[in-house]
Amino acid sequence: MRLSTFVLASTAANLAIAAPLSYPLPNGFPNLNATALAEVYKLAGGTLPNGALPTQLTAGATQTLQLIAANELFEVAYFTELVNNITNKVPGYENADSYALKTLTAIVNQEQIHVLAANGVLANANQTNIQPCQYQFPVSDFDSAIALAETFTEVVLGVLPLAQMAFGVDGGDETGLIPVIGSIIGQEAEQNGYYRAFQKKIASAAPLLTGGAPQFAYTAISQFIVPGSCPNIDVIGLTAFPALTVETTPKAENSTQLFSVNGTVSAANASIAYLSGQNLPVTVPITNVNTEGGKTYFFAEFPYEAGFARGLTIGALVSGSSPTFNSSADVATATLYGPALIEID
Ligand SMILES: *[C@@H]1O[C@H](CO)[C@@H](O)[C@H](O)[C@H]1NC(C)=O
Ligand SMILES: *[C@@H]1O[C@H](CO)[C@@H](O)[C@H](O)[C@H]1NC(C)=O
Ligand SMILES: *[C@@H]1O[C@H](CO)[C@@H](O)[C@H](O)[C@H]1NC(C)=O
Ligand SMILES: *[C@@H]1O[C@H](CO)[C@@H](O)[C@H](O)[C@H]1NC(C)=O
Ligand SMILES: *[C@@H]1O[C@H](CO)[C@@H](O)[C@H](O)[C@H]1NC(C)=O
Ligand SMILES: *[C@@H]1O[C@H](CO)[C@@H](O)[C@H](O)[C@H]1NC(C)=O
Ligand SMILES: *[C@@H]1O[C@H](CO)[C@@H](O)[C@H](O)[C@H]1NC(C)=O
């Protein structure tokens, strides 16, 4: 299901949207002077990498780094607001203890460094830096904020390995970035262990985490952006998909789920594809398709016991009748609506 639907389904909280946090942050971010940068390093527990950076980037690598920067900028906004809500004792955030505040304070500074790292690589190759947008988040209590952080972090964990693959095979000057991205994958996974542990979920979800696609990550971020507020996010060149909503709540068992989309599809020209773990995509037909007033409802199997991983499952409505896909990239190419971000345990 969509992030917003996920939160709606997970909590009975209201969806009050606060005045969006605005950049630059009080410390000057994203433009930090030397003093402010030193303070970020201290709070983050480490520094930017100081090795040589590529002076040229392929078009694909530029897009990948711009997407990473856009994502990390969104995360800085999210965790800044979260820390502010805890610090200001906003109703709904009282159950965050001092350990949570300490951890999230480190995380917001670590995410600032991730932004500076991605934009720094772009700048060193004379490519366009991504500038911050305004954001709004569909959470208003600490528990749902942490649950949402788990979901969007898992989306990022699905896409960063694809960045590594692209840097390895695109013939560019980017292989030195592969271990840097690897260390960020580990870092985001450490964060996610905390988000899961806080929810009393098993800290490490599954042996192999769910893969994703840049288009899905871009769509996920887009939901949090105040429309029209981005100075230059369009340079990335990705387009957000329209929403695929899971109307029912999938569990850790085989089941049938009700989905909806805005628009018209038929069982003859659309199917549901799932990504889970590092397995090949699973495709199932859609049934009982019913269009009313421009909105289409349909059912599809959710075959969890066919080897799905605990944690994130990504669903997408794809074109074609039961197509076969070899990779998450193939699924994204065929996607009409999505991603549905389904959390099982
Ligand atoms: C912070 O609290 C406000 C007011 O409840 C809420 O609208 C906003 O979404 C919260 N942000 C986060 C990241 O929890
Ligand atoms: C550095 O930036 C901070 C935050 O904007 C500001 O308070 C401080 O005066 C600046 N320091 C210098 C030396 O410019
Ligand atoms: C950097 O990019 C700008 C704008 O695309 C271009 O005008 C300039 O020549 C480039 N500089 C170098 C050193 O490549
Ligand atoms: C579906 O379309 C309606 C009417 O245009 C709109 O209000 C709603 O936000 C859309 N829903 C989604 C999930 O895109
Ligand atoms: C799928 O079929 C429906 C109903 O026949 C049609 O309205 C829709 O345009 C088709 N969509 C695609 C993507 O082919
Ligand atoms: C769950 O569904 C899958 C795919 O249809 C099937 O192979 C498997 O046997 C089912 N498992 C159970 C326990 O029903
Ligand atoms: C998937 O892989 C099989 C076997 O390698 C190949 O025959 C098929 O064309 C591939 N399908 C797609 C959509 O790439």
mmCIF file of N, CA and C and ligand atoms in Angstrom, residues 14-19 77-86 90-91 93 136-142 144-146 148, ligand 1:
data_model
loop_
_atom_site.group_PDB
_atom_site.id
_atom_site.type_symbol
_atom_site.label_atom_id
_atom_site.label_comp_id
_atom_site.label_asym_id
_atom_site.label_seq_id
_atom_site.Cartn_x
_atom_site.Cartn_y
_atom_site.Cartn_z
ATOM 1 N N ASN A 14 -4.942 10.947 13.778
ATOM 2 C CA ASN A 14 -5.472 11.869 12.783
ATOM 3 C C ASN A 14 -4.342 12.258 11.840
ATOM 4 N N LEU A 15 -4.691 12.953 10.769
ATOM 5 C CA LEU A 15 -3.690 13.240 9.743
ATOM 6 C C LEU A 15 -3.410 14.735 9.642
ATOM 7 N N ALA A 16 -3.409 15.391 10.789
ATOM 8 C CA ALA A 16 -3.114 16.825 10.770
ATOM 9 C C ALA A 16 -1.763 17.066 10.093
ATOM 10 N N ILE A 17 -1.726 17.992 9.181
ATOM 11 C CA ILE A 17 -0.490 18.319 8.484
ATOM 12 C C ILE A 17 0.028 19.629 9.062
ATOM 13 N N ALA A 18 1.233 19.589 9.630
ATOM 14 C CA ALA A 18 1.803 20.792 10.232
ATOM 15 C C ALA A 18 2.315 21.723 9.146
ATOM 16 N N ALA A 19 2.574 22.962 9.522
ATOM 17 C CA ALA A 19 3.241 23.877 8.598
ATOM 18 C C ALA A 19 4.549 23.212 8.187
ATOM 19 N N ALA A 77 14.603 16.446 6.315
ATOM 20 C CA ALA A 77 13.406 17.196 6.724
ATOM 21 C C ALA A 77 12.575 16.362 7.701
ATOM 22 N N TYR A 78 12.396 15.095 7.366
ATOM 23 C CA TYR A 78 11.561 14.223 8.199
ATOM 24 C C TYR A 78 12.136 14.100 9.617
ATOM 25 N N PHE A 79 13.424 13.763 9.696
ATOM 26 C CA PHE A 79 13.999 13.526 11.027
ATOM 27 C C PHE A 79 14.187 14.835 11.799
ATOM 28 N N THR A 80 14.388 15.951 11.091
ATOM 29 C CA THR A 80 14.451 17.236 11.785
ATOM 30 C C THR A 80 13.107 17.516 12.450
ATOM 31 N N GLU A 81 12.033 17.306 11.690
ATOM 32 C CA GLU A 81 10.697 17.543 12.237
ATOM 33 C C GLU A 81 10.409 16.587 13.392
ATOM 34 N N LEU A 82 10.840 15.343 13.221
ATOM 35 C CA LEU A 82 10.604 14.343 14.269
ATOM 36 C C LEU A 82 11.332 14.730 15.561
ATOM 37 N N VAL A 83 12.611 15.117 15.428
ATOM 38 C CA VAL A 83 13.379 15.540 16.608
ATOM 39 C C VAL A 83 12.723 16.776 17.243
ATOM 40 N N ASN A 84 12.284 17.711 16.386
ATOM 41 C CA ASN A 84 11.606 18.909 16.917
ATOM 42 C C ASN A 84 10.332 18.517 17.665
ATOM 43 N N ASN A 85 9.571 17.601 17.107
ATOM 44 C CA ASN A 85 8.323 17.195 17.763
ATOM 45 C C ASN A 85 8.594 16.574 19.134
ATOM 46 N N ILE A 86 9.665 15.781 19.214
ATOM 47 C CA ILE A 86 10.007 15.165 20.501
ATOM 48 C C ILE A 86 10.466 16.247 21.479
ATOM 49 N N VAL A 90 5.457 17.744 21.525
ATOM 50 C CA VAL A 90 4.209 17.792 20.757
ATOM 51 C C VAL A 90 3.353 16.597 21.192
ATOM 52 N N PRO A 91 2.043 16.810 21.422
ATOM 53 C CA PRO A 91 1.187 15.686 21.830
ATOM 54 C C PRO A 91 1.303 14.536 20.831
ATOM 55 N N TYR A 93 4.001 12.564 20.924
ATOM 56 C CA TYR A 93 5.430 12.244 20.862
ATOM 57 C C TYR A 93 6.033 12.051 22.257
ATOM 58 N N GLN A 136 5.438 17.491 3.512
ATOM 59 C CA GLN A 136 4.400 17.302 4.526
ATOM 60 C C GLN A 136 4.281 15.802 4.765
ATOM 61 N N PHE A 137 4.123 15.440 6.028
ATOM 62 C CA PHE A 137 4.191 14.028 6.400
ATOM 63 C C PHE A 137 2.877 13.577 7.026
ATOM 64 N N PRO A 138 2.412 12.390 6.662
ATOM 65 C CA PRO A 138 1.105 11.923 7.136
ATOM 66 C C PRO A 138 1.204 11.228 8.492
ATOM 67 N N VAL A 139 1.982 11.788 9.412
ATOM 68 C CA VAL A 139 2.104 11.188 10.744
ATOM 69 C C VAL A 139 1.959 12.283 11.791
ATOM 70 N N SER A 140 1.396 11.924 12.930
ATOM 71 C CA SER A 140 1.294 12.907 14.006
ATOM 72 C C SER A 140 1.457 12.252 15.372
ATOM 73 N N ASP A 141 2.144 11.115 15.409
ATOM 74 C CA ASP A 141 2.532 10.531 16.695
ATOM 75 C C ASP A 141 3.812 9.729 16.499
ATOM 76 N N PHE A 142 4.512 9.493 17.595
ATOM 77 C CA PHE A 142 5.845 8.906 17.505
ATOM 78 C C PHE A 142 5.805 7.487 16.930
ATOM 79 N N SER A 144 3.697 6.029 14.854
ATOM 80 C CA SER A 144 3.516 5.957 13.393
ATOM 81 C C SER A 144 4.676 6.615 12.665
ATOM 82 N N ALA A 145 5.321 7.593 13.291
ATOM 83 C CA ALA A 145 6.500 8.199 12.650
ATOM 84 C C ALA A 145 7.624 7.168 12.500
ATOM 85 N N ILE A 146 7.810 6.337 13.518
ATOM 86 C CA ILE A 146 8.861 5.313 13.440
ATOM 87 C C ILE A 146 8.472 4.223 12.438
ATOM 88 N N LEU A 148 6.638 4.621 9.795
ATOM 89 C CA LEU A 148 6.829 5.189 8.455
ATOM 90 C C LEU A 148 8.317 5.258 8.105
HETATM 91 C C1 LIG B 1 5.371 16.602 13.749
HETATM 92 O O1 LIG B 1 4.194 16.967 14.409
HETATM 93 C C2 LIG B 1 3.237 17.627 13.583
HETATM 94 C C3 LIG B 1 2.071 18.028 14.475
HETATM 95 O O2 LIG B 1 1.447 16.894 15.007
HETATM 96 C C4 LIG B 1 2.826 16.684 12.469
HETATM 97 O O3 LIG B 1 1.914 17.325 11.606
HETATM 98 C C5 LIG B 1 4.061 16.276 11.677
HETATM 99 O O4 LIG B 1 3.703 15.367 10.638
HETATM 100 C C6 LIG B 1 5.056 15.630 12.611
HETATM 101 N N1 LIG B 1 6.249 15.247 11.872
HETATM 102 C C7 LIG B 1 6.866 14.087 12.083
HETATM 103 C C8 LIG B 1 8.032 13.783 11.192
HETATM 104 O O5 LIG B 1 6.555 13.284 12.940
#
